[in-house]
Short mmCIF file of N, CA and C in Angstrom, two decimals:
data_model
loop_
_atom_site.label_atom_id
_atom_site.label_comp_id
_atom_site.label_asym_id
_atom_site.label_seq_id
_atom_site.Cartn_x
_atom_site.Cartn_y
_atom_site.Cartn_z
N MET Z 15 0.84 -1.17 0.00
CA MET Z 15 0.00 0.00 0.00
C MET Z 15 0.89 1.24 0.00
N GLU Z 16 0.44 2.29 -0.66
CA GLU Z 16 1.20 3.53 -0.78
C GLU Z 16 0.77 4.55 0.27
N THR Z 17 1.73 5.35 0.73
CA THR Z 17 1.45 6.42 1.67
C THR Z 17 2.17 7.68 1.19
N THR Z 18 1.69 8.83 1.61
CA THR Z 18 2.32 10.10 1.24
C THR Z 18 2.91 10.73 2.49
N ILE Z 19 4.16 11.16 2.36
CA ILE Z 19 4.88 11.81 3.45
C ILE Z 19 5.14 13.25 3.01
N ALA Z 20 4.84 14.20 3.88
CA ALA Z 20 5.08 15.61 3.58
C ALA Z 20 6.00 16.21 4.63
N ARG Z 21 6.95 17.01 4.18
CA ARG Z 21 7.85 17.71 5.09
C ARG Z 21 8.04 19.14 4.58
N VAL Z 22 8.28 20.05 5.52
CA VAL Z 22 8.43 21.47 5.23
C VAL Z 22 9.91 21.84 5.34
N PHE Z 23 10.34 22.68 4.39
CA PHE Z 23 11.72 23.17 4.38
C PHE Z 23 11.72 24.68 4.28
N ARG Z 24 12.79 25.31 4.76
CA ARG Z 24 12.87 26.78 4.76
C ARG Z 24 13.41 27.36 3.47
N SER Z 25 14.14 26.57 2.70
CA SER Z 25 14.74 27.12 1.48
C SER Z 25 14.61 26.11 0.34
N LEU Z 26 14.68 26.63 -0.87
CA LEU Z 26 14.64 25.76 -2.05
C LEU Z 26 15.88 24.87 -2.07
N GLU Z 27 17.02 25.39 -1.66
CA GLU Z 27 18.24 24.60 -1.64
C GLU Z 27 18.09 23.37 -0.74
N GLU Z 28 17.59 23.56 0.48
CA GLU Z 28 17.35 22.43 1.39
C GLU Z 28 16.38 21.43 0.77
N THR Z 29 15.33 21.94 0.14
CA THR Z 29 14.31 21.09 -0.45
C THR Z 29 14.89 20.26 -1.58
N GLU Z 30 15.67 20.89 -2.43
CA GLU Z 30 16.30 20.17 -3.55
C GLU Z 30 17.29 19.11 -3.05
N GLN Z 31 18.01 19.42 -1.98
CA GLN Z 31 18.94 18.44 -1.40
C GLN Z 31 18.16 17.24 -0.86
N ALA Z 32 17.03 17.49 -0.23
CA ALA Z 32 16.20 16.40 0.29
C ALA Z 32 15.66 15.56 -0.85
N ARG Z 33 15.21 16.21 -1.91
CA ARG Z 33 14.70 15.49 -3.09
C ARG Z 33 15.80 14.60 -3.66
N GLU Z 34 16.99 15.15 -3.79
CA GLU Z 34 18.11 14.37 -4.33
C GLU Z 34 18.44 13.18 -3.44
N ALA Z 35 18.37 13.36 -2.12
CA ALA Z 35 18.62 12.25 -1.19
C ALA Z 35 17.61 11.14 -1.39
N LEU Z 36 16.35 11.51 -1.62
CA LEU Z 36 15.32 10.49 -1.85
C LEU Z 36 15.56 9.76 -3.17
N LEU Z 37 15.93 10.50 -4.21
CA LEU Z 37 16.20 9.87 -5.50
C LEU Z 37 17.38 8.91 -5.39
N GLN Z 38 18.42 9.32 -4.66
CA GLN Z 38 19.59 8.45 -4.46
C GLN Z 38 19.22 7.20 -3.66
N ALA Z 39 18.19 7.31 -2.82
CA ALA Z 39 17.74 6.17 -2.01
C ALA Z 39 16.78 5.27 -2.79
N GLY Z 40 16.50 5.63 -4.05
CA GLY Z 40 15.67 4.78 -4.89
C GLY Z 40 14.20 5.17 -5.01
N VAL Z 41 13.82 6.32 -4.46
CA VAL Z 41 12.44 6.79 -4.61
C VAL Z 41 12.27 7.30 -6.04
N ASP Z 42 11.20 6.89 -6.69
CA ASP Z 42 10.93 7.28 -8.07
C ASP Z 42 10.75 8.79 -8.17
N ALA Z 43 11.39 9.42 -9.15
CA ALA Z 43 11.31 10.88 -9.33
C ALA Z 43 9.88 11.35 -9.51
N ASP Z 44 9.04 10.54 -10.14
CA ASP Z 44 7.63 10.93 -10.35
C ASP Z 44 6.83 10.91 -9.04
N ALA Z 45 7.40 10.31 -8.00
CA ALA Z 45 6.69 10.21 -6.72
C ALA Z 45 7.06 11.35 -5.76
N VAL Z 46 7.95 12.25 -6.19
CA VAL Z 46 8.42 13.33 -5.34
C VAL Z 46 7.98 14.66 -5.94
N ASP Z 47 7.27 15.45 -5.15
CA ASP Z 47 6.80 16.76 -5.61
C ASP Z 47 7.27 17.84 -4.64
N ILE Z 48 7.52 19.03 -5.20
CA ILE Z 48 7.89 20.19 -4.40
C ILE Z 48 6.90 21.30 -4.70
N ALA Z 49 6.40 21.91 -3.64
CA ALA Z 49 5.47 23.04 -3.80
C ALA Z 49 5.99 24.20 -2.96
N PHE Z 50 5.79 25.40 -3.48
CA PHE Z 50 6.16 26.61 -2.74
C PHE Z 50 4.89 27.23 -2.22
N GLN Z 51 4.88 27.52 -0.93
CA GLN Z 51 3.70 28.12 -0.31
C GLN Z 51 4.10 29.48 0.25
N ALA Z 52 3.42 30.50 -0.22
CA ALA Z 52 3.71 31.85 0.27
C ALA Z 52 2.50 32.74 0.07
N ASP Z 53 2.48 33.80 0.80
CA ASP Z 53 1.46 34.82 0.64
C ASP Z 53 2.06 35.89 -0.25
N GLU Z 54 1.46 36.13 -1.41
CA GLU Z 54 2.03 37.10 -2.35
C GLU Z 54 2.13 38.51 -1.78
N ALA Z 55 1.38 38.79 -0.74
CA ALA Z 55 1.44 40.11 -0.11
C ALA Z 55 2.57 40.19 0.90
N GLY Z 56 3.25 39.08 1.14
CA GLY Z 56 4.34 39.08 2.11
C GLY Z 56 3.90 38.43 3.41
N PRO Z 57 4.81 38.36 4.37
CA PRO Z 57 4.49 37.70 5.63
C PRO Z 57 3.42 38.46 6.41
N VAL Z 58 2.61 37.70 7.10
CA VAL Z 58 1.56 38.29 7.92
C VAL Z 58 2.21 38.95 9.14
N ARG Z 59 1.82 40.16 9.45
CA ARG Z 59 2.35 40.86 10.62
C ARG Z 59 1.24 41.34 11.53
N GLY Z 60 0.10 40.72 11.49
CA GLY Z 60 -1.00 41.13 12.35
C GLY Z 60 -2.18 41.55 11.50
N ASN Z 61 -3.03 42.40 12.06
CA ASN Z 61 -4.17 42.87 11.28
C ASN Z 61 -4.38 44.36 11.53
N PHE Z 62 -5.21 44.97 10.72
CA PHE Z 62 -5.40 46.41 10.80
C PHE Z 62 -6.14 46.86 12.05
N LEU Z 63 -6.66 45.92 12.83
CA LEU Z 63 -7.37 46.29 14.05
C LEU Z 63 -6.44 46.44 15.25
N ALA Z 64 -5.18 46.08 15.09
CA ALA Z 64 -4.24 46.15 16.22
C ALA Z 64 -4.19 47.58 16.75
N GLY Z 65 -4.34 47.70 18.04
CA GLY Z 65 -4.25 49.01 18.66
C GLY Z 65 -5.57 49.75 18.75
N ASP Z 66 -6.65 49.20 18.20
CA ASP Z 66 -7.94 49.87 18.24
C ASP Z 66 -8.72 49.58 19.51
N SER Z 67 -8.19 48.71 20.32
CA SER Z 67 -8.89 48.33 21.54
C SER Z 67 -8.86 49.49 22.55
N VAL Z 68 -9.92 49.63 23.30
CA VAL Z 68 -9.98 50.66 24.34
C VAL Z 68 -8.89 50.42 25.39
N THR Z 69 -8.60 49.15 25.65
CA THR Z 69 -7.61 48.82 26.67
C THR Z 69 -6.20 48.70 26.09
N SER Z 70 -6.06 48.86 24.79
CA SER Z 70 -4.76 48.69 24.15
C SER Z 70 -3.84 49.86 24.48
N LEU Z 71 -2.58 49.53 24.70
CA LEU Z 71 -1.57 50.57 24.93
C LEU Z 71 -0.91 50.98 23.62
N SER Z 72 -1.14 50.18 22.56
CA SER Z 72 -0.57 50.44 21.23
C SER Z 72 0.95 50.59 21.26
N THR Z 73 1.61 49.78 22.06
CA THR Z 73 3.07 49.83 22.13
C THR Z 73 3.66 48.74 21.24
N GLU Z 74 4.92 48.92 20.90
CA GLU Z 74 5.61 47.92 20.09
C GLU Z 74 5.66 46.58 20.80
N GLU Z 75 5.84 46.61 22.12
CA GLU Z 75 5.90 45.38 22.90
C GLU Z 75 4.57 44.63 22.84
N GLU Z 76 3.47 45.39 22.92
CA GLU Z 76 2.16 44.75 22.86
C GLU Z 76 1.93 44.14 21.49
N TYR Z 77 2.27 44.88 20.44
CA TYR Z 77 2.11 44.36 19.08
C TYR Z 77 2.93 43.09 18.91
N ASP Z 78 4.18 43.12 19.35
CA ASP Z 78 5.05 41.96 19.22
C ASP Z 78 4.50 40.77 19.99
N ARG Z 79 4.00 40.99 21.21
CA ARG Z 79 3.44 39.91 22.02
C ARG Z 79 2.24 39.27 21.33
N ARG Z 80 1.41 40.10 20.71
CA ARG Z 80 0.21 39.58 20.07
C ARG Z 80 0.46 38.89 18.73
N PHE Z 81 1.44 39.40 17.97
CA PHE Z 81 1.56 38.95 16.59
C PHE Z 81 2.89 38.32 16.22
N ARG Z 82 3.82 38.20 17.14
CA ARG Z 82 5.12 37.60 16.84
C ARG Z 82 4.97 36.18 16.29
N HIS Z 83 3.99 35.44 16.78
CA HIS Z 83 3.81 34.05 16.35
C HIS Z 83 3.42 33.92 14.88
N GLN Z 84 2.98 35.00 14.26
CA GLN Z 84 2.59 34.93 12.85
C GLN Z 84 3.77 34.54 11.98
N GLY Z 85 4.89 35.23 12.14
CA GLY Z 85 6.12 34.87 11.46
C GLY Z 85 6.03 34.88 9.95
N GLU Z 86 7.02 34.33 9.34
CA GLU Z 86 7.12 34.23 7.89
C GLU Z 86 6.25 33.07 7.42
N VAL Z 87 5.46 33.29 6.39
CA VAL Z 87 4.56 32.24 5.93
C VAL Z 87 5.07 31.52 4.69
N SER Z 88 6.19 31.93 4.14
CA SER Z 88 6.74 31.26 2.97
C SER Z 88 7.46 29.99 3.39
N ARG Z 89 7.21 28.93 2.63
CA ARG Z 89 7.89 27.67 2.90
C ARG Z 89 7.78 26.75 1.71
N TYR Z 90 8.68 25.77 1.67
CA TYR Z 90 8.69 24.76 0.61
C TYR Z 90 8.18 23.46 1.21
N ILE Z 91 7.31 22.80 0.50
CA ILE Z 91 6.75 21.53 0.98
C ILE Z 91 7.11 20.43 -0.02
N LEU Z 92 7.78 19.42 0.49
CA LEU Z 92 8.15 18.27 -0.31
C LEU Z 92 7.22 17.12 0.07
N THR Z 93 6.61 16.50 -0.92
CA THR Z 93 5.80 15.31 -0.66
C THR Z 93 6.39 14.15 -1.43
N ALA Z 94 6.33 12.99 -0.82
CA ALA Z 94 6.83 11.77 -1.45
C ALA Z 94 5.80 10.67 -1.26
N ARG Z 95 5.43 10.05 -2.36
CA ARG Z 95 4.51 8.91 -2.34
C ARG Z 95 5.36 7.64 -2.40
N VAL Z 96 5.31 6.87 -1.32
CA VAL Z 96 6.15 5.68 -1.23
C VAL Z 96 5.34 4.52 -0.67
N ASP Z 97 5.87 3.33 -0.89
CA ASP Z 97 5.28 2.13 -0.31
C ASP Z 97 5.42 2.23 1.21
N GLU Z 98 4.40 1.82 1.94
CA GLU Z 98 4.42 1.90 3.41
C GLU Z 98 5.64 1.21 4.02
N ALA Z 99 6.12 0.16 3.36
CA ALA Z 99 7.28 -0.57 3.88
C ALA Z 99 8.53 0.31 3.89
N ARG Z 100 8.57 1.34 3.05
CA ARG Z 100 9.73 2.24 2.98
C ARG Z 100 9.52 3.54 3.74
N ALA Z 101 8.36 3.74 4.31
CA ALA Z 101 8.00 5.02 4.92
C ALA Z 101 8.98 5.45 6.01
N GLN Z 102 9.37 4.56 6.89
CA GLN Z 102 10.29 4.93 7.98
C GLN Z 102 11.63 5.40 7.44
N ASP Z 103 12.15 4.71 6.43
CA ASP Z 103 13.44 5.11 5.85
C ASP Z 103 13.34 6.47 5.17
N VAL Z 104 12.24 6.71 4.47
CA VAL Z 104 12.04 7.99 3.79
C VAL Z 104 11.88 9.11 4.82
N GLU Z 105 11.11 8.86 5.87
CA GLU Z 105 10.96 9.87 6.92
C GLU Z 105 12.30 10.20 7.57
N ALA Z 106 13.12 9.19 7.82
CA ALA Z 106 14.43 9.42 8.42
C ALA Z 106 15.32 10.24 7.49
N ALA Z 107 15.29 9.94 6.20
CA ALA Z 107 16.09 10.69 5.23
C ALA Z 107 15.65 12.15 5.17
N LEU Z 108 14.36 12.38 5.22
CA LEU Z 108 13.85 13.75 5.19
C LEU Z 108 14.20 14.51 6.46
N GLN Z 109 14.19 13.82 7.59
CA GLN Z 109 14.57 14.47 8.85
C GLN Z 109 16.05 14.84 8.82
N ARG Z 110 16.90 13.93 8.32
CA ARG Z 110 18.33 14.23 8.21
C ARG Z 110 18.57 15.43 7.29
N ALA Z 111 17.71 15.60 6.31
CA ALA Z 111 17.85 16.70 5.35
C ALA Z 111 17.29 18.01 5.90
N GLY Z 112 16.73 17.99 7.10
CA GLY Z 112 16.21 19.22 7.71
C GLY Z 112 14.72 19.41 7.55
N GLY Z 113 14.02 18.40 7.05
CA GLY Z 113 12.58 18.50 6.89
C GLY Z 113 11.86 18.47 8.22
N ARG Z 114 10.81 19.27 8.32
CA ARG Z 114 10.01 19.31 9.55
C ARG Z 114 8.58 18.96 9.20
N THR Z 115 7.89 18.38 10.16
CA THR Z 115 6.47 18.11 9.95
C THR Z 115 5.73 19.44 9.91
N ILE Z 116 4.53 19.44 9.39
CA ILE Z 116 3.72 20.66 9.33
C ILE Z 116 3.52 21.20 10.74
N ASP Z 117 3.22 20.32 11.70
CA ASP Z 117 3.00 20.77 13.08
C ASP Z 117 4.26 21.41 13.67
N ALA Z 118 5.41 20.83 13.39
CA ALA Z 118 6.66 21.38 13.93
C ALA Z 118 7.04 22.69 13.26
N ALA Z 119 6.61 22.88 12.03
CA ALA Z 119 6.97 24.10 11.28
C ALA Z 119 6.02 25.25 11.54
N THR Z 120 4.89 24.98 12.16
CA THR Z 120 3.88 26.01 12.40
C THR Z 120 3.80 26.28 13.89
N PRO Z 121 4.32 27.43 14.33
CA PRO Z 121 4.27 27.72 15.76
C PRO Z 121 2.84 27.89 16.25
N THR Z 122 2.62 27.46 17.47
CA THR Z 122 1.31 27.59 18.09
C THR Z 122 1.22 28.96 18.74
N PRO Z 123 0.19 29.72 18.41
CA PRO Z 123 0.07 31.04 19.04
C PRO Z 123 -0.16 30.90 20.54
N PRO Z 124 0.33 31.87 21.30
CA PRO Z 124 0.12 31.79 22.75
C PRO Z 124 -1.34 31.89 23.09
N GLY Z 125 -1.73 31.17 24.12
CA GLY Z 125 -3.12 31.21 24.58
C GLY Z 125 -3.36 32.45 25.41
N PRO Z 126 -4.61 32.65 25.81
CA PRO Z 126 -4.94 33.81 26.64
C PRO Z 126 -4.11 33.82 27.91
N GLY Z 127 -3.55 34.97 28.21
CA GLY Z 127 -2.76 35.11 29.43
C GLY Z 127 -1.34 34.62 29.32
N GLN Z 128 -0.95 34.06 28.15
CA GLN Z 128 0.41 33.56 27.96
C GLN Z 128 1.19 34.53 27.10
N GLN Z 129 2.48 34.60 27.35
CA GLN Z 129 3.33 35.42 26.50
C GLN Z 129 4.01 34.52 25.50
N GLY Z 130 4.20 35.00 24.27
CA GLY Z 130 4.80 34.22 23.19
C GLY Z 130 6.25 34.22 23.17
#
């Protein structure tokens, strides 16, 4: 049975190196895809309502505390369709190449009352 493994990379160079490692390990080139994910308007830095609150101090520190977790939204996603029997080896190769899971690549925003 076939499974799909996805990992996130910060640069095209890292992504290409990971792709090459999979090809060298015998993964079929047609089974490996690279996608670029970005917001054409640039990284999210909050919203236009920041500072409009009656209780807001509108300070740089407050803005940073509220929106620092947004970060850069551009990333490269490599997916590989492989036989389940090879999944562990492929996952290990992608980890060695610097690939991160979607959950690990996406910071969790701080909850109410927590600082980021």
